[in-house]
Coordinates of C-alpha atoms in Angstrom, one line a residue:
M140 CA -10.7 0.1 -40.9
N141 CA -8.7 -3.1 -40.9
W142 CA -10.4 -5.0 -38.1
S143 CA -8.0 -7.9 -38.3
L144 CA -5.1 -5.6 -37.7
L145 CA -6.9 -3.9 -34.8
I146 CA -7.4 -7.2 -33.1
Q147 CA -3.8 -8.1 -33.5
V148 CA -2.7 -4.7 -32.0
L149 CA -5.1 -5.1 -29.1
G150 CA -4.1 -8.7 -28.6
G151 CA -0.4 -7.8 -28.6
L152 CA -1.1 -5.0 -26.2
G153 CA -2.9 -7.4 -23.9
I154 CA 0.0 -9.9 -23.9
F155 CA 2.4 -7.0 -23.2
I156 CA 0.4 -5.7 -20.3
Y157 CA -0.1 -9.2 -18.9
G158 CA 3.6 -9.9 -19.1
M159 CA 4.4 -6.6 -17.3
K160 CA 1.9 -7.6 -14.6
L161 CA 3.5 -10.9 -14.1
L162 CA 7.0 -9.4 -14.1
S163 CA 6.1 -6.8 -11.5
E164 CA 4.1 -9.0 -9.2
S165 CA 6.7 -11.8 -9.3
L166 CA 9.4 -9.4 -8.3
Q167 CA 7.3 -8.2 -5.5
R168 CA 6.8 -11.8 -4.3
V169 CA 10.6 -12.5 -4.4
A170 CA 11.8 -9.2 -3.1
G171 CA 8.8 -7.5 -1.4
E172 CA 10.2 -7.5 2.1
R173 CA 13.6 -6.3 1.0
L174 CA 12.0 -3.5 -1.2
R175 CA 10.0 -2.3 1.8
S176 CA 13.0 -2.2 4.1
F177 CA 15.0 -0.5 1.4
L178 CA 12.3 2.1 0.9
S179 CA 12.0 2.7 4.6
S180 CA 15.8 3.2 5.1
M181 CA 16.4 5.2 1.9
T182 CA 14.2 8.2 2.4
K183 CA 16.2 10.1 4.9
N184 CA 16.9 13.0 2.5
R185 CA 15.9 14.2 -1.0
L186 CA 18.6 12.5 -3.0
S187 CA 18.2 9.1 -1.3
S188 CA 14.4 9.3 -1.8
V189 CA 14.8 10.0 -5.5
L190 CA 17.4 7.2 -5.9
S191 CA 15.2 4.7 -4.0
G192 CA 12.2 5.5 -6.2
T193 CA 14.4 5.1 -9.3
F194 CA 15.8 1.8 -8.2
I195 CA 12.5 0.2 -7.1
T196 CA 10.6 1.3 -10.3
A197 CA 13.4 0.1 -12.5
T198 CA 13.3 -3.2 -10.6
I199 CA 9.6 -3.9 -10.6
Q200 CA 9.1 -2.2 -14.0
S201 CA 6.0 -0.2 -12.9
S202 CA 5.9 3.4 -11.8
S203 CA 2.2 2.9 -11.0
A204 CA 3.1 0.1 -8.6
T205 CA 5.7 2.3 -6.9
T206 CA 3.5 5.4 -6.6
V207 CA 0.6 3.4 -5.3
L208 CA 3.0 1.8 -2.8
V209 CA 4.1 5.3 -1.7
V210 CA 0.5 6.4 -1.4
G211 CA -0.1 3.4 0.9
F212 CA 3.0 4.3 3.0
V213 CA 1.8 7.9 3.4
N214 CA -1.7 6.7 4.2
A215 CA -0.4 4.4 6.9
G216 CA 1.8 7.1 8.4
L217 CA 5.1 5.3 7.6
M218 CA 6.4 8.0 5.3
Q219 CA 6.3 11.8 5.4
L220 CA 4.8 13.7 2.4
T221 CA 8.2 15.3 1.6
E222 CA 9.8 11.9 1.5
A223 CA 7.1 10.5 -0.7
V224 CA 7.5 13.4 -3.2
G225 CA 11.2 12.4 -3.6
V226 CA 10.3 8.8 -4.2
I227 CA 7.7 9.8 -6.8
M228 CA 10.3 11.9 -8.6
G229 CA 12.6 8.9 -8.8
A230 CA 9.8 6.6 -10.0
N231 CA 9.4 8.9 -13.0
I232 CA 13.0 8.3 -13.9
G233 CA 12.9 4.6 -13.2
T234 CA 10.0 4.0 -15.5
T235 CA 12.1 5.2 -18.5
V236 CA 14.1 2.0 -18.2
T237 CA 11.2 0.2 -20.0
A238 CA 11.6 2.4 -23.1
W239 CA 15.3 1.6 -23.2
I240 CA 14.7 -2.1 -23.0
V241 CA 12.2 -1.9 -25.8
S242 CA 14.5 0.2 -27.9
L243 CA 17.6 -1.9 -27.3
L244 CA 16.1 -5.4 -27.5
G245 CA 12.6 -5.1 -29.1
F246 CA 13.4 -4.1 -32.7
K247 CA 16.6 -5.7 -33.7
V248 CA 16.6 -9.1 -31.9
N249 CA 14.5 -12.1 -32.8
I250 CA 12.3 -11.9 -29.8
A251 CA 10.9 -15.4 -30.1
S252 CA 14.4 -16.8 -29.9
F253 CA 14.7 -15.9 -26.2
A254 CA 11.1 -15.1 -25.2
L255 CA 9.8 -18.6 -25.7
P256 CA 12.7 -20.3 -23.9
A257 CA 12.2 -17.9 -21.0
I258 CA 8.5 -18.9 -20.8
A259 CA 9.5 -22.6 -21.0
I260 CA 12.1 -22.3 -18.2
G261 CA 9.8 -20.1 -16.2
M262 CA 7.0 -22.7 -16.3
V263 CA 9.3 -25.4 -14.9
L264 CA 10.4 -23.1 -12.0
H265 CA 6.8 -21.8 -11.5
F266 CA 5.7 -25.2 -10.2
S267 CA 8.5 -25.5 -7.7
K268 CA 7.5 -25.9 -4.1
K269 CA 10.2 -23.4 -3.1
E270 CA 8.7 -19.9 -2.9
S271 CA 11.6 -18.0 -4.2
R272 CA 12.2 -20.4 -7.1
S273 CA 8.5 -20.2 -8.0
G274 CA 8.7 -16.4 -7.9
W275 CA 11.6 -16.3 -10.3
G276 CA 9.7 -18.7 -12.6
S277 CA 6.8 -16.2 -12.7
F278 CA 9.3 -13.5 -13.5
L279 CA 10.6 -15.4 -16.5
I280 CA 7.1 -16.1 -17.8
G281 CA 6.3 -12.4 -17.4
F282 CA 9.5 -11.5 -19.2
G283 CA 8.7 -13.8 -22.1
F284 CA 5.1 -12.6 -22.4
L285 CA 6.2 -8.9 -22.3
F286 CA 8.4 -9.3 -25.3
L287 CA 6.1 -11.6 -27.1
G288 CA 3.5 -8.9 -26.8
L289 CA 6.0 -6.4 -28.1
D290 CA 6.7 -8.7 -31.1
Y291 CA 3.0 -8.9 -31.9
L292 CA 2.7 -5.1 -31.7
K293 CA 5.7 -4.6 -33.9
N294 CA 4.4 -7.1 -36.5
A295 CA 0.8 -5.9 -36.3
V296 CA 1.9 -2.4 -37.1
P297 CA 3.2 -2.9 -40.7
D298 CA 5.6 -0.7 -42.5
A299 CA 3.9 2.5 -43.7
A300 CA 5.3 2.1 -47.2
K301 CA 3.7 -1.3 -47.6
S302 CA 0.2 -0.5 -46.3
P303 CA -0.2 3.3 -46.1
E304 CA -4.0 3.2 -45.8
T305 CA -4.0 1.4 -42.5
F306 CA -3.1 4.3 -40.3
Q307 CA -3.8 7.0 -42.9
F308 CA -6.2 8.7 -40.6
L309 CA -3.2 9.8 -38.4
E310 CA -1.7 11.8 -41.3
Q311 CA -4.4 14.5 -41.2
Y312 CA -3.2 15.4 -37.7
T313 CA 0.5 15.5 -38.2
N314 CA 0.8 18.7 -40.2
M315 CA -0.7 21.3 -37.8
G316 CA 2.5 22.7 -36.5
F317 CA 2.6 23.2 -32.7
N318 CA -1.1 22.1 -32.5
T319 CA 0.0 18.7 -33.6
I320 CA 2.2 18.4 -30.5
L321 CA -0.6 19.6 -28.2
L322 CA -3.0 17.1 -29.8
F323 CA -0.6 14.2 -29.3
V324 CA 0.0 15.3 -25.7
L325 CA -3.7 14.8 -25.2
I326 CA -3.6 11.5 -27.1
G327 CA -0.8 10.2 -25.0
T328 CA -2.6 11.2 -21.8
L329 CA -5.8 9.5 -22.8
L330 CA -4.0 6.4 -24.1
T331 CA -2.2 5.9 -20.8
I332 CA -5.4 6.5 -18.8
M333 CA -7.1 3.8 -20.9
V334 CA -4.4 1.1 -20.7
Q335 CA -3.4 2.1 -17.1
S336 CA 0.3 1.7 -18.0
S337 CA 2.8 4.3 -19.1
S338 CA 5.2 1.5 -20.1
A339 CA 2.6 0.0 -22.5
S340 CA 1.7 3.4 -24.0
T341 CA 5.4 4.3 -24.4
T342 CA 5.9 1.0 -26.2
I343 CA 3.0 1.9 -28.5
T344 CA 4.5 5.3 -29.2
I345 CA 7.9 3.9 -30.1
T346 CA 6.3 1.3 -32.3
L347 CA 4.2 3.9 -34.2
A348 CA 7.1 6.3 -34.7
F349 CA 9.5 3.5 -35.7
S350 CA 6.9 2.3 -38.3
G351 CA 6.6 5.8 -39.7
Y352 CA 2.9 6.5 -38.7
I353 CA 3.6 9.6 -36.6
P354 CA 6.5 12.1 -36.9
I355 CA 9.1 12.4 -34.2
D356 CA 7.6 15.6 -32.7
A357 CA 4.2 13.9 -32.3
A358 CA 5.9 11.0 -30.6
Y359 CA 7.6 13.5 -28.2
G360 CA 4.2 15.0 -27.5
M361 CA 2.7 11.6 -26.7
I362 CA 5.6 10.9 -24.3
L363 CA 4.8 14.1 -22.4
G364 CA 1.1 13.2 -22.3
E365 CA 1.9 9.7 -21.0
N366 CA 3.7 11.3 -18.0
I367 CA 0.4 13.1 -17.2
G368 CA -1.8 10.0 -17.8
T369 CA 0.2 7.7 -15.6
T370 CA -0.7 9.9 -12.5
I371 CA -4.3 8.9 -12.7
T372 CA -3.6 5.5 -11.1
A373 CA -2.1 6.9 -7.9
N374 CA -5.0 9.4 -7.6
L375 CA -7.6 6.6 -8.0
A376 CA -5.8 4.5 -5.4
A377 CA -5.7 7.5 -3.0
L378 CA -9.5 8.2 -3.2
P379 CA -10.4 5.9 -0.3
G380 CA -7.3 7.0 1.7
N381 CA -6.8 9.8 4.1
R382 CA -5.8 13.4 3.2
N383 CA -2.1 12.6 3.3
A384 CA -2.6 9.8 0.7
K385 CA -4.4 12.3 -1.5
K386 CA -1.6 14.8 -1.1
A387 CA 1.0 12.3 -2.2
A388 CA -1.0 11.4 -5.3
L389 CA -1.7 15.0 -6.2
A390 CA 2.0 15.8 -5.8
H391 CA 2.7 13.2 -8.5
T392 CA 0.2 15.0 -10.8
A393 CA 1.5 18.5 -10.1
F394 CA 5.1 17.3 -10.6
N395 CA 4.4 15.9 -14.1
I396 CA 2.1 18.7 -15.2
F397 CA 4.8 21.3 -14.3
G398 CA 7.3 19.3 -16.3
V399 CA 5.1 19.1 -19.4
V400 CA 4.4 22.8 -19.3
W401 CA 8.1 23.8 -19.3
A402 CA 8.9 21.1 -21.9
L403 CA 6.2 22.6 -24.2
V404 CA 7.5 26.1 -23.6
F405 CA 11.0 25.1 -24.6
F406 CA 10.0 22.4 -26.9
K407 CA 12.2 23.3 -29.9
F408 CA 15.2 24.0 -27.8
F409 CA 14.7 20.8 -25.7
T410 CA 14.2 18.5 -28.7
G411 CA 17.1 20.1 -30.5
I412 CA 19.4 19.0 -27.6
V413 CA 18.0 15.5 -27.9
D414 CA 18.6 15.4 -31.7
D415 CA 22.2 16.8 -31.2
L416 CA 23.1 14.2 -28.6
I417 CA 21.6 11.1 -30.3
P418 CA 23.2 10.0 -33.6
G419 CA 21.0 9.8 -36.7
D420 CA 18.2 12.0 -38.1
P421 CA 14.8 10.7 -37.0
L422 CA 13.2 12.2 -40.1
T423 CA 15.2 10.0 -42.4
D424 CA 16.6 7.3 -40.2
K425 CA 13.9 5.3 -38.6
E426 CA 16.4 3.1 -36.8
S427 CA 17.4 6.1 -34.7
T428 CA 13.8 7.0 -33.8
R429 CA 13.5 4.7 -30.9
F430 CA 16.7 6.0 -29.3
H431 CA 15.6 9.6 -29.7
I432 CA 12.3 8.9 -28.0
S433 CA 13.9 6.9 -25.2
F434 CA 16.5 9.6 -24.6
F435 CA 13.8 12.3 -24.7
H436 CA 11.8 10.4 -22.1
T437 CA 14.8 10.0 -19.8
M438 CA 16.1 13.5 -20.2
F439 CA 12.7 15.0 -19.6
N440 CA 12.2 13.2 -16.3
V441 CA 15.8 13.8 -15.1
I442 CA 15.7 17.5 -15.8
N443 CA 12.3 17.9 -14.3
T444 CA 13.6 16.1 -11.1
L445 CA 16.7 18.3 -11.0
I446 CA 14.5 21.4 -11.2
L447 CA 11.9 20.4 -8.6
I448 CA 14.0 18.5 -6.1
W449 CA 14.9 21.9 -4.6
F450 CA 11.3 22.7 -4.1
V451 CA 10.0 19.6 -2.4
N452 CA 8.8 21.5 0.6
T453 CA 7.1 24.1 -1.6
L454 CA 5.4 21.4 -3.6
S455 CA 4.3 19.6 -0.4
K456 CA 2.8 22.8 0.9
F457 CA 1.1 23.5 -2.4
V458 CA -0.7 20.1 -2.6
S459 CA -1.5 20.4 1.1
W460 CA -3.2 23.7 0.5
I461 CA -5.3 22.3 -2.3
V462 CA -6.3 19.1 -0.6
D463 CA -7.0 20.8 2.8
G464 CA -8.9 23.5 1.0
F465 CA -11.2 21.1 -0.8
A466 CA -11.7 18.8 2.1
S467 CA -14.9 19.3 4.0
K468 CA -14.3 20.9 7.4
T469 CA -16.9 18.6 9.0
A470 CA -15.8 15.4 7.3
K471 CA -13.7 13.0 9.3
D472 CA -10.4 12.1 7.8
G473 CA -11.0 8.5 6.8
D474 CA -9.3 5.7 8.8
S475 CA -10.6 3.2 6.3
I476 CA -8.2 0.7 4.7
Q477 CA -8.6 -0.4 1.1
L478 CA -6.8 -2.8 -1.2
L479 CA -4.5 -0.6 -3.3
Q480 CA -4.1 -1.5 -6.9
A481 CA -1.9 0.0 -9.7
G482 CA -4.0 -0.5 -12.8
A483 CA -3.2 -3.9 -14.2
V484 CA -0.5 -4.5 -11.5
K485 CA -1.8 -5.3 -8.1
T486 CA 0.6 -4.3 -5.3
T487 CA -0.8 -6.9 -2.8
E488 CA 2.4 -8.0 -1.2
L489 CA 3.9 -4.5 -1.0
A490 CA 0.6 -3.1 0.3
M491 CA 0.7 -5.6 3.2
V492 CA 2.7 -3.1 5.1
E493 CA -0.3 -0.8 5.3
L494 CA -2.4 -3.6 6.7
V495 CA 0.2 -4.4 9.3
E496 CA 0.5 -0.7 10.3
F497 CA -3.3 -0.4 10.4
T498 CA -3.6 -3.4 12.7
K499 CA -0.9 -2.1 15.0
K500 CA -2.8 1.2 15.2
I501 CA -6.0 -0.4 16.3
I502 CA -4.1 -2.5 18.9
R503 CA -2.8 0.8 20.3
E504 CA -6.3 2.2 20.3
T505 CA -7.5 -0.7 22.5
Y506 CA -5.1 0.5 25.1
D507 CA -7.1 3.8 25.3
F508 CA -10.1 1.5 25.7
F509 CA -8.3 -0.2 28.6
R510 CA -7.5 3.1 30.4
L511 CA -11.1 4.3 30.2
T512 CA -12.2 1.0 31.7
E513 CA -9.6 1.3 34.5
Q514 CA -11.0 4.7 35.4
L515 CA -14.6 3.3 35.4
L516 CA -13.5 0.5 37.9
L517 CA -11.2 2.4 40.2
H518 CA -12.7 5.9 40.2
P519 CA -16.1 7.4 41.0
Y520 CA -18.8 6.5 38.5
D521 CA -18.7 8.6 35.3
A522 CA -21.6 8.1 32.8
A523 CA -19.7 10.0 30.1
K524 CA -16.9 7.4 30.2
V525 CA -19.4 4.5 29.8
V526 CA -20.7 6.2 26.7
Q527 CA -17.1 6.6 25.4
V528 CA -16.4 2.9 25.9
L529 CA -19.5 1.8 24.2
K530 CA -19.0 4.1 21.3
K531 CA -15.4 2.9 20.9
E532 CA -16.6 -0.7 20.9
E533 CA -19.0 0.1 17.9
E534 CA -16.1 1.8 16.0
L535 CA -13.9 -1.2 16.7
D536 CA -16.6 -3.5 15.1
Q537 CA -16.6 -1.3 12.0
V538 CA -12.8 -1.4 11.8
R539 CA -12.8 -5.2 12.1
T540 CA -15.2 -5.4 9.1
Q541 CA -13.0 -3.1 7.1
V542 CA -9.9 -5.2 7.8
L543 CA -11.6 -8.5 7.1
T544 CA -12.9 -7.1 3.8
Y545 CA -9.4 -6.1 3.0
L546 CA -8.0 -9.5 3.9
N547 CA -10.6 -11.2 1.7
Q548 CA -9.6 -9.0 -1.2
I549 CA -5.9 -9.9 -0.6
Q550 CA -6.7 -13.6 -0.5
E551 CA -8.7 -13.4 -3.7
T552 CA -5.6 -12.0 -5.5
G553 CA -3.6 -15.1 -4.4
V554 CA -1.1 -14.6 -1.5
T555 CA 1.5 -17.2 -1.0
G556 CA 4.5 -18.0 1.2
N557 CA 5.3 -15.8 4.2
F558 CA 2.6 -13.3 3.2
A559 CA -0.1 -16.0 3.5
K560 CA 1.2 -16.7 7.1
D561 CA 1.1 -12.9 7.8
V562 CA -2.6 -12.8 6.6
L563 CA -3.6 -15.6 8.9
G564 CA -1.7 -14.0 11.9
I565 CA -3.4 -10.6 11.3
M566 CA -6.8 -12.3 11.0
E567 CA -6.2 -13.9 14.4
R568 CA -5.1 -10.6 15.9
V569 CA -8.1 -8.7 14.6
K570 CA -10.4 -11.3 16.0
S571 CA -8.7 -10.9 19.4
I572 CA -8.9 -7.1 19.2
E573 CA -12.7 -7.3 18.6
E574 CA -13.1 -9.8 21.5
M575 CA -11.1 -7.4 23.8
G576 CA -13.4 -4.6 22.8
D577 CA -16.5 -6.7 23.6
N578 CA -15.1 -7.4 27.1
F579 CA -14.3 -3.7 27.7
A580 CA -17.9 -2.9 26.7
S581 CA -19.3 -5.6 28.9
I582 CA -17.5 -4.2 31.9
A583 CA -18.8 -0.7 31.1
R584 CA -22.4 -2.0 31.0
K585 CA -21.9 -3.9 34.3
V586 CA -20.5 -0.8 36.0
R587 CA -23.5 1.2 34.7
K588 CA -26.0 -1.4 36.0
A589 CA -24.2 -1.6 39.4
H590 CA -24.4 2.2 39.7
R591 CA -28.1 2.1 39.1
Q592 CA -28.6 -0.7 41.6
K593 CA -26.2 1.1 44.1
V594 CA -23.9 -1.9 44.2
V595 CA -20.4 -1.0 45.5
L596 CA -17.3 -3.3 45.6
D597 CA -15.7 -3.6 49.1
K598 CA -12.0 -2.9 49.6
S599 CA -10.9 -6.6 49.2
F600 CA -12.6 -6.8 45.7
Q601 CA -11.2 -3.4 44.7
T602 CA -7.7 -4.6 45.7
A603 CA -8.2 -7.8 43.6
I604 CA -9.3 -5.7 40.6
K605 CA -6.3 -3.4 40.9
E606 CA -4.0 -6.5 40.9
Q607 CA -5.5 -7.8 37.7
I608 CA -5.4 -4.3 36.1
E609 CA -1.7 -4.0 36.9
L610 CA -1.0 -7.4 35.3
L611 CA -2.9 -6.1 32.2
K612 CA -0.8 -3.0 32.1
H613 CA 2.4 -5.0 32.1
H614 CA 1.0 -7.3 29.4
Y615 CA 0.0 -4.3 27.2
D616 CA 3.4 -2.7 27.7
L617 CA 5.1 -5.9 26.5
L618 CA 3.0 -6.0 23.3
L619 CA 3.0 -2.3 22.5
S620 CA 6.7 -1.5 23.3
N621 CA 7.9 -4.3 21.0
L622 CA 5.6 -3.3 18.2
E623 CA 6.9 0.2 18.3
H624 CA 10.4 -1.1 17.4
S625 CA 9.4 -3.3 14.5
E626 CA 7.7 -2.7 11.1
S627 CA 6.0 -6.1 11.3
F628 CA 4.7 -8.6 13.8
D629 CA 7.8 -10.8 13.4
I630 CA 9.4 -9.4 16.6
L631 CA 6.6 -11.1 18.6
G632 CA 8.0 -14.4 17.6
N633 CA 10.9 -13.8 20.0
P634 CA 10.9 -16.6 22.6
Q635 CA 11.7 -14.2 25.4
I636 CA 8.7 -12.1 24.6
R637 CA 6.4 -15.1 24.3
N638 CA 7.6 -16.6 27.5
Q639 CA 7.0 -13.3 29.3
S640 CA 3.5 -13.1 27.8
R641 CA 2.8 -16.6 29.0
E642 CA 4.0 -15.7 32.5
Y643 CA 1.6 -12.7 32.7
R644 CA -1.1 -15.0 31.6
Y645 CA -0.4 -17.6 34.3
Q646 CA -0.2 -14.8 36.9
M647 CA -3.7 -13.6 35.8
I648 CA -5.1 -17.1 36.1
R649 CA -3.6 -17.5 39.6
A650 CA -5.0 -14.1 40.7
L651 CA -8.4 -15.1 39.3
K652 CA -8.5 -18.4 41.1
K653 CA -7.2 -16.9 44.4
N654 CA -10.0 -14.2 44.4
E655 CA -12.7 -16.6 43.2
S656 CA -12.4 -18.3 46.7
K657 CA -13.3 -14.9 48.2
V658 CA -16.4 -14.8 46.0
R659 CA -17.5 -18.3 47.1
K660 CA -17.2 -17.3 50.8
K661 CA -19.2 -14.1 50.4
K662 CA -21.7 -15.3 47.7
Y663 CA -24.1 -17.0 50.1
Q664 CA -23.8 -14.5 53.0
K665 CA -26.1 -11.6 53.5
K666 CA -27.5 -9.7 50.5
S667 CA -25.1 -6.7 50.9
N668 CA -22.2 -9.1 50.1
F669 CA -23.9 -11.2 47.5
L670 CA -24.4 -8.6 44.7
P671 CA -20.8 -7.1 45.0
A672 CA -19.4 -10.6 44.9
L673 CA -21.3 -11.4 41.7
L674 CA -20.2 -8.0 40.2
Y675 CA -16.6 -8.7 41.0
R676 CA -16.8 -12.3 39.6
D677 CA -18.2 -11.0 36.3
V678 CA -15.7 -8.1 35.9
A679 CA -12.7 -10.3 36.9
R680 CA -13.7 -12.9 34.2
N681 CA -13.8 -10.1 31.6
L682 CA -10.4 -8.9 32.7
D683 CA -9.1 -12.5 32.4
N684 CA -10.6 -12.7 28.9
I685 CA -8.7 -9.6 27.9
S686 CA -5.5 -11.1 29.3
R687 CA -6.1 -14.2 27.2
F688 CA -6.7 -12.2 24.0
L689 CA -3.5 -10.2 24.6
N690 CA -1.6 -13.4 24.8
T691 CA -3.3 -14.6 21.6
S692 CA -2.2 -11.3 19.9
I693 CA 1.4 -12.2 20.7
Y694 CA 1.1 -15.9 19.7
A695 CA -1.1 -15.4 16.6
D696 CA 1.6 -16.5 14.1
V697 CA 2.1 -19.9 15.7

């Protein structure tokens, strides 16, 4: 084996994948918010879902990133499974754009003549203080590295006529008839799983066929296998997610496997159509090989989508049946949140939407906390409700740990610009949520202790508590009602909302001060008044703390 050549091939592949990584992540930085809004608005029907998946994948040059994003959306409850299936179908079409770029630019143009200038210009822009300009700089650097890697691959795989011994081992597998195609389907699948990028494995396939190392039918087989291999990324990302996330990932696998099966059944007919529509004979004209492969790739995914787009509901029911069937009936559907990653391409910025939705979800859950506490304070003692509150407080602590771990992972990947501000705001909100939980739990313990000591609040103290609880209800309503109408926390920056929050906070402080005077009057009177006064003081301060942390949750981005 020619080890020098192998090192060149692996090095070229590494540069190519790194370039694609930079290209995808920089586009997410520049257009992440717009892509999220576009995806949310463009999934109203099957056709728009497919078109949105095609557009986003063609833009960020990574079907893995798109499918992992979709899994995150489904996991967070922002997208229905049927909508996700449509986006995944479109992602399969969008990823074929890479093959066309490689075919059109990668083999005839002097790559270094535009790749190196792109890297040079990109480096200048990359160090700009302006976020968008820096993002476009990274995009140009990624663009340059992607094609430099392609150039290394092309040069490292020499012409078969000049060095036939280098890849001679492949020849023994190219004359087995239909078994050759099946073998190369397997090779394409394994290659894509290893490099975690269908774009990279497609590029390798085109390069090998263009250089004459594998026949065109074997290349077609590799392309089919790569469509199966690329689904592994979404399935890995879905492992820590809930059942819906797993269903979305499995739908991607089922969609591609179905396509490969029918393509193999009608292989001769299908490839005959490709050869008739694309000029040149790939057996004798190597220049036409890359276009045959690119067209085969595109045509396969378009036809597969046209077939299955009418069966989106059926496919959704099928994967639901499998996932629900395998899921343990006793296992709780996980609410954990994990950093999603698409192989070599991290979807940090795009996955921020899952973190935002998860944080909103636990804010809503603290309202259930609040209602339980209200019942403990204003209704006859119920030991079961005390247990519920204390259990919820423990669960909230676990959630806080999960979110902070997630945030640390995001920060390690390097978050900049507005996303860095979002991370800090969410950290502040999560801290406030935990503090609110601690105060709810503290009230529950005090109520339990008072019940054991037979301490009862008189009517004046009960009235004061009701006043504070009503203020908290209004404060909660202000926070939750606005979050329901926004995909992010940006809406809380509205001056009107913040002024209203501040007013509720002032009213709570005034109520606390007014009722503290009652405590001082009764505190040193007879024992029957002393203990209820202390109980009220402690509970009132807990309620005041909850009001303060609600205000912090609204002002967290300042």
